[in-house]
mmCIF file of C-alpha atoms in Angstrom:
data_model
loop_
_atom_site.group_PDB
_atom_site.id
_atom_site.type_symbol
_atom_site.label_atom_id
_atom_site.label_comp_id
_atom_site.label_asym_id
_atom_site.label_seq_id
_atom_site.Cartn_x
_atom_site.Cartn_y
_atom_site.Cartn_z
ATOM 1 C CA MET A 14 66.401 251.794 281.301
ATOM 2 C CA LYS A 15 62.778 250.704 281.040
ATOM 3 C CA LYS A 16 60.427 253.534 282.001
ATOM 4 C CA ALA A 17 56.967 253.084 283.544
ATOM 5 C CA TYR A 18 54.552 256.001 283.699
ATOM 6 C CA ILE A 19 51.832 255.772 286.331
ATOM 7 C CA PHE A 20 48.683 257.839 286.819
ATOM 8 C CA PRO A 21 46.830 258.566 290.099
ATOM 9 C CA GLY A 22 43.178 257.981 290.907
ATOM 10 C CA GLN A 23 40.493 259.627 293.006
ATOM 11 C CA GLY A 24 41.823 261.140 296.224
ATOM 12 C CA ALA A 25 44.899 262.745 294.628
ATOM 13 C CA GLN A 26 43.137 266.063 294.001
ATOM 14 C CA PHE A 27 44.073 269.328 295.725
ATOM 15 C CA ALA A 28 43.136 272.988 295.366
ATOM 16 C CA GLY A 29 45.347 274.603 292.735
ATOM 17 C CA MET A 30 45.967 271.349 290.858
ATOM 18 C CA GLY A 31 47.179 271.899 287.306
ATOM 19 C CA LYS A 32 47.431 275.684 287.620
ATOM 20 C CA ALA A 33 51.204 275.888 287.137
ATOM 21 C CA LEU A 34 50.964 273.529 284.162
ATOM 22 C CA TYR A 35 48.221 275.687 282.610
ATOM 23 C CA GLU A 36 50.261 278.854 283.051
ATOM 24 C CA THR A 37 53.562 277.518 281.707
ATOM 25 C CA ASN A 38 52.692 274.952 279.035
ATOM 26 C CA PRO A 39 50.738 276.202 275.970
ATOM 27 C CA LYS A 40 49.818 272.718 274.750
ATOM 28 C CA ALA A 41 48.509 271.683 278.167
ATOM 29 C CA ARG A 42 46.607 274.963 278.424
ATOM 30 C CA GLN A 43 44.869 274.261 275.107
ATOM 31 C CA LEU A 44 43.921 270.749 276.233
ATOM 32 C CA MET A 45 42.482 272.159 279.455
ATOM 33 C CA GLU A 46 40.470 274.743 277.522
ATOM 34 C CA ASP A 47 39.255 271.954 275.235
ATOM 35 C CA ALA A 48 38.164 270.110 278.377
ATOM 36 C CA ASN A 49 36.157 273.124 279.543
ATOM 37 C CA ASP A 50 34.346 273.156 276.184
ATOM 38 C CA ILE A 51 33.707 269.392 276.227
ATOM 39 C CA LEU A 52 32.279 269.444 279.769
ATOM 40 C CA GLY A 53 30.252 272.612 279.224
ATOM 41 C CA PHE A 54 31.621 274.417 282.285
ATOM 42 C CA ARG A 55 34.980 275.792 283.392
ATOM 43 C CA ILE A 56 36.281 272.920 285.454
ATOM 44 C CA THR A 57 39.672 274.611 285.427
ATOM 45 C CA ASP A 58 38.234 277.346 287.662
ATOM 46 C CA ILE A 59 37.359 274.680 290.251
ATOM 47 C CA MET A 60 40.735 272.984 289.838
ATOM 48 C CA PHE A 61 42.652 276.232 290.337
ATOM 49 C CA GLU A 62 40.483 278.139 292.807
ATOM 50 C CA GLY A 63 37.778 275.758 294.075
ATOM 51 C CA SER A 64 37.210 274.638 297.631
ATOM 52 C CA ASP A 65 38.145 271.210 298.974
ATOM 53 C CA ALA A 66 34.422 270.410 299.180
ATOM 54 C CA GLN A 67 33.911 271.165 295.479
ATOM 55 C CA LEU A 68 36.930 269.096 294.488
ATOM 56 C CA LYS A 69 35.670 266.107 296.497
ATOM 57 C CA GLU A 70 32.479 265.808 294.445
ATOM 58 C CA THR A 71 32.951 262.673 292.345
ATOM 59 C CA ALA A 72 31.507 264.334 289.235
ATOM 60 C CA VAL A 73 34.247 266.987 289.524
ATOM 61 C CA THR A 74 37.092 265.006 291.069
ATOM 62 C CA GLN A 75 37.422 262.362 288.388
ATOM 63 C CA PRO A 76 37.433 264.674 285.333
ATOM 64 C CA ALA A 77 39.773 267.096 287.144
ATOM 65 C CA ILE A 78 42.373 264.434 287.920
ATOM 66 C CA PHE A 79 42.096 262.993 284.412
ATOM 67 C CA ILE A 80 42.538 266.433 282.811
ATOM 68 C CA HIS A 81 45.579 267.226 284.941
ATOM 69 C CA SER A 82 47.261 263.850 284.323
ATOM 70 C CA ALA A 83 46.449 263.454 280.633
ATOM 71 C CA ALA A 84 47.272 267.059 279.727
ATOM 72 C CA LEU A 85 50.625 266.689 281.468
ATOM 73 C CA ALA A 86 51.485 263.504 279.581
ATOM 74 C CA LEU A 87 50.246 264.682 276.193
ATOM 75 C CA SER A 88 52.165 267.970 276.430
ATOM 76 C CA MET A 89 55.358 266.411 277.747
ATOM 77 C CA GLU A 90 58.446 266.465 275.533
ATOM 78 C CA GLY A 91 60.063 263.081 275.182
ATOM 79 C CA PHE A 92 57.100 261.116 276.520
ATOM 80 C CA ALA A 93 58.114 257.603 275.498
ATOM 81 C CA PRO A 94 57.061 255.025 278.106
ATOM 82 C CA ASP A 95 57.940 251.366 277.879
ATOM 83 C CA MET A 96 54.855 250.594 279.973
ATOM 84 C CA ALA A 97 52.050 252.447 281.742
ATOM 85 C CA ALA A 98 49.392 251.927 284.393
ATOM 86 C CA GLY A 99 46.818 253.923 286.307
ATOM 87 C CA HIS A 100 45.133 253.405 289.662
ATOM 88 C CA SER A 101 41.355 253.106 289.119
ATOM 89 C CA LEU A 102 40.376 256.386 287.408
ATOM 90 C CA GLY A 103 44.055 256.752 286.500
ATOM 91 C CA GLU A 104 43.678 253.907 284.011
ATOM 92 C CA PHE A 105 41.723 256.289 281.768
ATOM 93 C CA SER A 106 44.628 258.754 281.977
ATOM 94 C CA ALA A 107 47.096 255.997 281.083
ATOM 95 C CA LEU A 108 45.004 254.963 278.076
ATOM 96 C CA ALA A 109 44.678 258.541 276.801
ATOM 97 C CA ALA A 110 48.396 259.213 277.349
ATOM 98 C CA THR A 111 49.417 256.122 275.385
ATOM 99 C CA GLY A 112 47.010 256.732 272.501
ATOM 100 C CA ALA A 113 44.515 253.954 273.227
ATOM 101 C CA MET A 114 41.869 256.713 273.251
ATOM 102 C CA ASP A 115 41.978 260.326 272.177
ATOM 103 C CA PHE A 116 41.776 262.987 274.896
ATOM 104 C CA ALA A 117 38.212 264.083 274.136
ATOM 105 C CA SER A 118 36.785 260.555 274.027
ATOM 106 C CA ALA A 119 38.504 259.588 277.265
ATOM 107 C CA LEU A 120 37.302 262.738 279.038
ATOM 108 C CA LYS A 121 33.728 262.072 277.945
ATOM 109 C CA LEU A 122 33.928 258.531 279.330
ATOM 110 C CA VAL A 123 35.434 259.786 282.591
ATOM 111 C CA SER A 124 32.649 262.343 282.973
ATOM 112 C CA ILE A 125 29.977 259.702 282.307
ATOM 113 C CA ARG A 126 31.687 257.281 284.708
ATOM 114 C CA ALA A 127 31.869 259.899 287.447
ATOM 115 C CA SER A 128 28.206 260.867 287.111
ATOM 116 C CA LEU A 129 27.074 257.237 287.071
ATOM 117 C CA MET A 130 29.166 256.385 290.119
ATOM 118 C CA GLN A 131 27.844 259.401 292.029
ATOM 119 C CA LYS A 132 24.269 258.453 291.149
ATOM 120 C CA CYS A 133 24.916 254.845 292.153
ATOM 121 C CA CYS A 134 26.267 255.975 295.517
ATOM 122 C CA GLU A 135 23.082 257.958 296.137
ATOM 123 C CA THR A 136 20.770 255.063 295.282
ATOM 124 C CA VAL A 137 22.802 252.049 296.482
ATOM 125 C CA PRO A 138 24.271 252.807 299.944
ATOM 126 C CA GLY A 139 27.679 251.344 300.667
ATOM 127 C CA GLY A 140 31.118 252.108 302.034
ATOM 128 C CA MET A 141 34.803 251.235 302.148
ATOM 129 C CA ALA A 142 37.403 250.596 304.848
ATOM 130 C CA ALA A 143 41.194 250.534 304.941
ATOM 131 C CA ILE A 144 42.783 247.384 306.365
ATOM 132 C CA ILE A 145 46.370 247.734 307.546
ATOM 133 C CA GLY A 146 48.788 245.043 308.652
ATOM 134 C CA LEU A 147 47.145 241.832 307.492
ATOM 135 C CA ASP A 148 47.982 239.422 304.667
ATOM 136 C CA ASN A 149 45.833 239.742 301.557
ATOM 137 C CA GLU A 150 44.795 236.093 301.784
ATOM 138 C CA LYS A 151 43.505 236.553 305.329
ATOM 139 C CA VAL A 152 41.480 239.603 304.313
ATOM 140 C CA GLU A 153 40.059 237.707 301.341
ATOM 141 C CA ASP A 154 39.098 234.729 303.514
ATOM 142 C CA ILE A 155 37.334 236.876 306.116
ATOM 143 C CA CYS A 156 35.469 238.905 303.491
ATOM 144 C CA SER A 157 34.249 235.708 301.856
ATOM 145 C CA SER A 158 32.917 234.516 305.227
ATOM 146 C CA ILE A 159 30.613 237.543 305.635
ATOM 147 C CA THR A 160 26.959 237.033 304.679
ATOM 148 C CA GLY A 161 26.540 240.470 303.061
ATOM 149 C CA THR A 162 28.457 241.974 300.150
ATOM 150 C CA VAL A 163 32.043 242.929 301.016
ATOM 151 C CA ILE A 164 35.126 242.333 298.867
ATOM 152 C CA PRO A 165 38.758 243.465 298.628
ATOM 153 C CA ALA A 166 38.627 246.540 296.382
ATOM 154 C CA ASN A 167 42.093 248.113 296.298
ATOM 155 C CA TYR A 168 45.292 246.081 296.644
ATOM 156 C CA ASN A 169 47.463 249.148 297.265
ATOM 157 C CA CYS A 170 50.623 247.492 298.594
ATOM 158 C CA ASP A 171 51.483 244.510 300.763
ATOM 159 C CA GLY A 172 49.770 244.967 304.108
ATOM 160 C CA GLN A 173 47.534 247.802 302.866
ATOM 161 C CA LEU A 174 44.219 246.811 301.353
ATOM 162 C CA VAL A 175 40.826 248.526 301.036
ATOM 163 C CA ILE A 176 37.578 246.585 301.284
ATOM 164 C CA SER A 177 34.272 247.714 299.791
ATOM 165 C CA GLY A 178 30.596 246.760 300.051
ATOM 166 C CA GLU A 179 27.448 247.097 302.146
ATOM 167 C CA LYS A 180 27.910 249.163 305.297
ATOM 168 C CA GLU A 181 26.773 246.456 307.724
ATOM 169 C CA ALA A 182 29.007 243.925 305.992
ATOM 170 C CA ILE A 183 31.922 246.373 306.182
ATOM 171 C CA GLU A 184 31.372 246.803 309.932
ATOM 172 C CA GLU A 185 31.229 243.056 310.506
ATOM 173 C CA ALA A 186 34.326 242.485 308.397
ATOM 174 C CA CYS A 187 36.255 245.218 310.228
ATOM 175 C CA ALA A 188 35.464 243.629 313.590
ATOM 176 C CA LYS A 189 36.600 240.189 312.397
ATOM 177 C CA LEU A 190 39.717 241.598 310.757
ATOM 178 C CA LYS A 191 40.734 243.324 313.984
ATOM 179 C CA GLU A 192 40.246 240.042 315.846
ATOM 180 C CA ALA A 193 42.460 238.391 313.246
ATOM 181 C CA GLY A 194 45.293 240.821 313.963
ATOM 182 C CA ALA A 195 44.815 243.808 311.647
ATOM 183 C CA LYS A 196 46.653 246.853 312.997
ATOM 184 C CA ARG A 197 43.874 249.063 311.698
ATOM 185 C CA ALA A 198 40.443 248.492 310.162
ATOM 186 C CA LEU A 199 39.223 251.999 309.505
ATOM 187 C CA PRO A 200 36.006 252.990 307.664
ATOM 188 C CA LEU A 201 36.770 255.611 305.003
ATOM 189 C CA ALA A 202 34.910 258.863 304.388
ATOM 190 C CA VAL A 203 33.776 257.938 300.867
ATOM 191 C CA SER A 204 30.365 258.222 299.267
ATOM 192 C CA GLY A 205 29.935 254.610 298.166
ATOM 193 C CA ALA A 206 31.214 251.088 297.597
ATOM 194 C CA PHE A 207 33.608 251.647 294.692
ATOM 195 C CA HIS A 208 35.010 248.607 292.872
ATOM 196 C CA SER A 209 32.372 246.282 294.300
ATOM 197 C CA PRO A 210 29.246 244.569 292.923
ATOM 198 C CA LEU A 211 27.213 247.500 294.289
ATOM 199 C CA MET A 212 28.475 249.513 291.299
ATOM 200 C CA GLU A 213 26.700 247.173 288.866
ATOM 201 C CA PRO A 214 24.031 249.734 287.762
ATOM 202 C CA ALA A 215 26.831 252.147 286.839
ATOM 203 C CA ARG A 216 28.733 249.402 285.012
ATOM 204 C CA VAL A 217 25.757 248.571 282.809
ATOM 205 C CA GLU A 218 25.305 252.190 281.706
ATOM 206 C CA LEU A 219 29.031 252.841 281.287
ATOM 207 C CA GLY A 220 29.213 249.789 279.049
ATOM 208 C CA LYS A 221 26.949 251.473 276.511
ATOM 209 C CA ALA A 222 29.289 254.472 276.306
ATOM 210 C CA ILE A 223 32.460 252.376 276.113
ATOM 211 C CA GLU A 224 30.966 250.210 273.379
ATOM 212 C CA VAL A 225 30.561 253.173 270.990
ATOM 213 C CA THR A 226 33.957 254.702 271.810
ATOM 214 C CA GLU A 227 36.834 254.061 269.403
ATOM 215 C CA PHE A 228 39.878 252.419 270.973
ATOM 216 C CA HIS A 229 43.327 251.964 269.409
ATOM 217 C CA THR A 230 46.475 249.971 270.106
ATOM 218 C CA PRO A 231 48.455 251.952 272.708
ATOM 219 C CA CYS A 232 52.055 253.012 272.076
ATOM 220 C CA CYS A 233 53.167 250.692 274.887
ATOM 221 C CA PRO A 234 51.559 247.967 277.019
ATOM 222 C CA VAL A 235 49.121 249.208 279.672
ATOM 223 C CA TYR A 236 48.915 247.148 282.864
ATOM 224 C CA GLN A 237 45.213 247.123 283.666
ATOM 225 C CA ASN A 238 43.705 246.985 287.146
ATOM 226 C CA VAL A 239 41.542 243.939 286.506
ATOM 227 C CA SER A 240 44.208 241.632 285.085
ATOM 228 C CA ALA A 241 47.446 243.189 286.441
ATOM 229 C CA LYS A 242 48.884 242.170 283.069
ATOM 230 C CA ALA A 243 50.287 244.044 280.083
ATOM 231 C CA GLU A 244 47.479 244.644 277.621
ATOM 232 C CA ALA A 245 47.621 246.127 274.101
ATOM 233 C CA ASP A 246 44.613 244.603 272.306
ATOM 234 C CA PRO A 247 41.894 247.310 272.063
ATOM 235 C CA THR A 248 39.123 244.721 272.496
ATOM 236 C CA VAL A 249 40.664 243.379 275.706
ATOM 237 C CA ILE A 250 41.354 246.895 276.972
ATOM 238 C CA LYS A 251 37.705 247.880 276.513
ATOM 239 C CA ALA A 252 36.427 244.801 278.331
ATOM 240 C CA ASN A 253 38.854 245.259 281.232
ATOM 241 C CA LEU A 254 38.103 248.962 281.537
ATOM 242 C CA LEU A 255 34.415 248.199 281.976
ATOM 243 C CA ALA A 256 34.990 245.275 284.358
ATOM 244 C CA GLN A 257 37.144 247.540 286.521
ATOM 245 C CA LEU A 258 34.074 249.327 287.877
ATOM 246 C CA THR A 259 32.904 246.294 289.869
ATOM 247 C CA SER A 260 36.267 244.528 290.290
ATOM 248 C CA PRO A 261 39.296 245.029 292.551
ATOM 249 C CA VAL A 262 42.111 247.405 291.647
ATOM 250 C CA ARG A 263 45.115 245.059 291.618
ATOM 251 C CA TRP A 264 47.749 247.765 292.007
ATOM 252 C CA THR A 265 50.211 245.698 294.032
ATOM 253 C CA GLN A 266 50.065 242.913 291.477
ATOM 254 C CA SER A 267 50.382 245.382 288.568
ATOM 255 C CA VAL A 268 53.512 247.036 289.967
ATOM 256 C CA LYS A 269 55.082 243.669 290.761
ATOM 257 C CA GLN A 270 54.412 242.538 287.188
ATOM 258 C CA MET A 271 55.950 245.728 285.786
ATOM 259 C CA LEU A 272 59.009 245.153 287.950
ATOM 260 C CA GLU A 273 59.211 241.545 286.750
ATOM 261 C CA ASP A 274 58.957 242.801 283.172
ATOM 262 C CA GLY A 275 61.982 245.047 283.704
ATOM 263 C CA ALA A 276 60.663 248.431 284.913
ATOM 264 C CA GLU A 277 63.570 250.407 286.357
ATOM 265 C CA ALA A 278 62.084 253.911 286.616
ATOM 266 C CA PHE A 279 58.568 254.939 287.666
ATOM 267 C CA THR A 280 57.220 258.443 287.009
ATOM 268 C CA GLU A 281 53.872 259.509 288.461
ATOM 269 C CA LEU A 282 52.075 262.048 286.261
ATOM 270 C CA GLY A 283 49.334 264.140 287.850
ATOM 271 C CA PRO A 284 48.336 265.560 291.225
ATOM 272 C CA GLY A 285 49.737 264.217 294.476
ATOM 273 C CA ALA A 286 52.388 261.618 295.218
ATOM 274 C CA VAL A 287 50.386 258.644 296.521
ATOM 275 C CA LEU A 288 51.530 256.184 293.870
ATOM 276 C CA GLN A 289 55.194 257.051 294.395
ATOM 277 C CA GLY A 290 54.874 255.931 298.001
ATOM 278 C CA LEU A 291 53.082 252.722 297.056
ATOM 279 C CA VAL A 292 55.665 251.802 294.410
ATOM 280 C CA LYS A 293 58.444 252.464 296.921
ATOM 281 C CA ARG A 294 56.867 250.045 299.399
ATOM 282 C CA ILE A 295 56.137 247.384 296.774
ATOM 283 C CA SER A 296 59.575 247.497 295.148
ATOM 284 C CA GLY A 297 61.327 247.597 298.515
ATOM 285 C CA ALA A 298 59.369 244.610 299.744
ATOM 286 C CA ILE A 299 60.749 242.483 296.906
ATOM 287 C CA GLY A 300 64.264 243.913 297.071
ATOM 288 C CA LYS A 301 64.169 246.001 293.890
ATOM 289 C CA THR A 302 65.923 249.364 293.690
ATOM 290 C CA VAL A 303 64.180 251.613 291.157
ATOM 291 C CA LEU A 304 64.061 255.314 290.311
ATOM 292 C CA ILE A 305 60.784 256.856 291.531
ATOM 293 C CA GLU A 306 59.747 260.422 290.749
ATOM 294 C CA GLY A 307 56.684 262.583 290.149
ATOM 295 C CA MET A 308 55.639 265.344 287.761
ATOM 296 C CA GLN A 309 52.824 267.811 288.344
#
């Protein structure tokens, strides 16, 4: 049975995340303490006891989810995936779990990425909206017809897509998408236009950090958001990881490719269960019966 391990992105966080893992798994506890030292503050205190407001701060959310997911994978007995993937931020977790980066290097990149994205959101206003019940092609066509910047950002599953860009362009696109038959076109309560060209200032700075980070061949192929293809070449992985910041997350396409390549069991590692639901919808839509489970 081919096993795929998948890692969640921003939005999966919750108060108390990782606490049980910390208390019961010595290796995970050491990795979490290492993370506190690397970041220079006790992020585990926020993960275990922090408020929802604290956990929603991008500079906290992204490292917290990475720490939870990566520590779980790296401390897991019998972790032997045939393939792996992560949704947005989760791609960093997938790369650390499969040995493409060491834990410390990946955490440093995640922390830099989070800070740059938060800064970009403060200086380059933008937004995102969820579009439900419309074909991807129709959403793409309407976005391309808008004068301002608005693009598909997250292909979550068939009929569920998130668009991202300038606020006025988002509003115009939402109106046109509703006219075109979308069941819902709902602006999201996010701080910026993630996975859009508005993140370009963050991409430039993140590129400097990625360039000096050592990457290795992962223990199994990693299906990256940008290409939705199995990647193992460290040079390609680095380029795709950087491009991800201003490009769409092709999650639907990635899962379909994993299924085509023989994935029979999907295990989500980290907080929440969002990806389990998405995989269930994607696999069901193409008539595939697969084992889907989660570990926290």
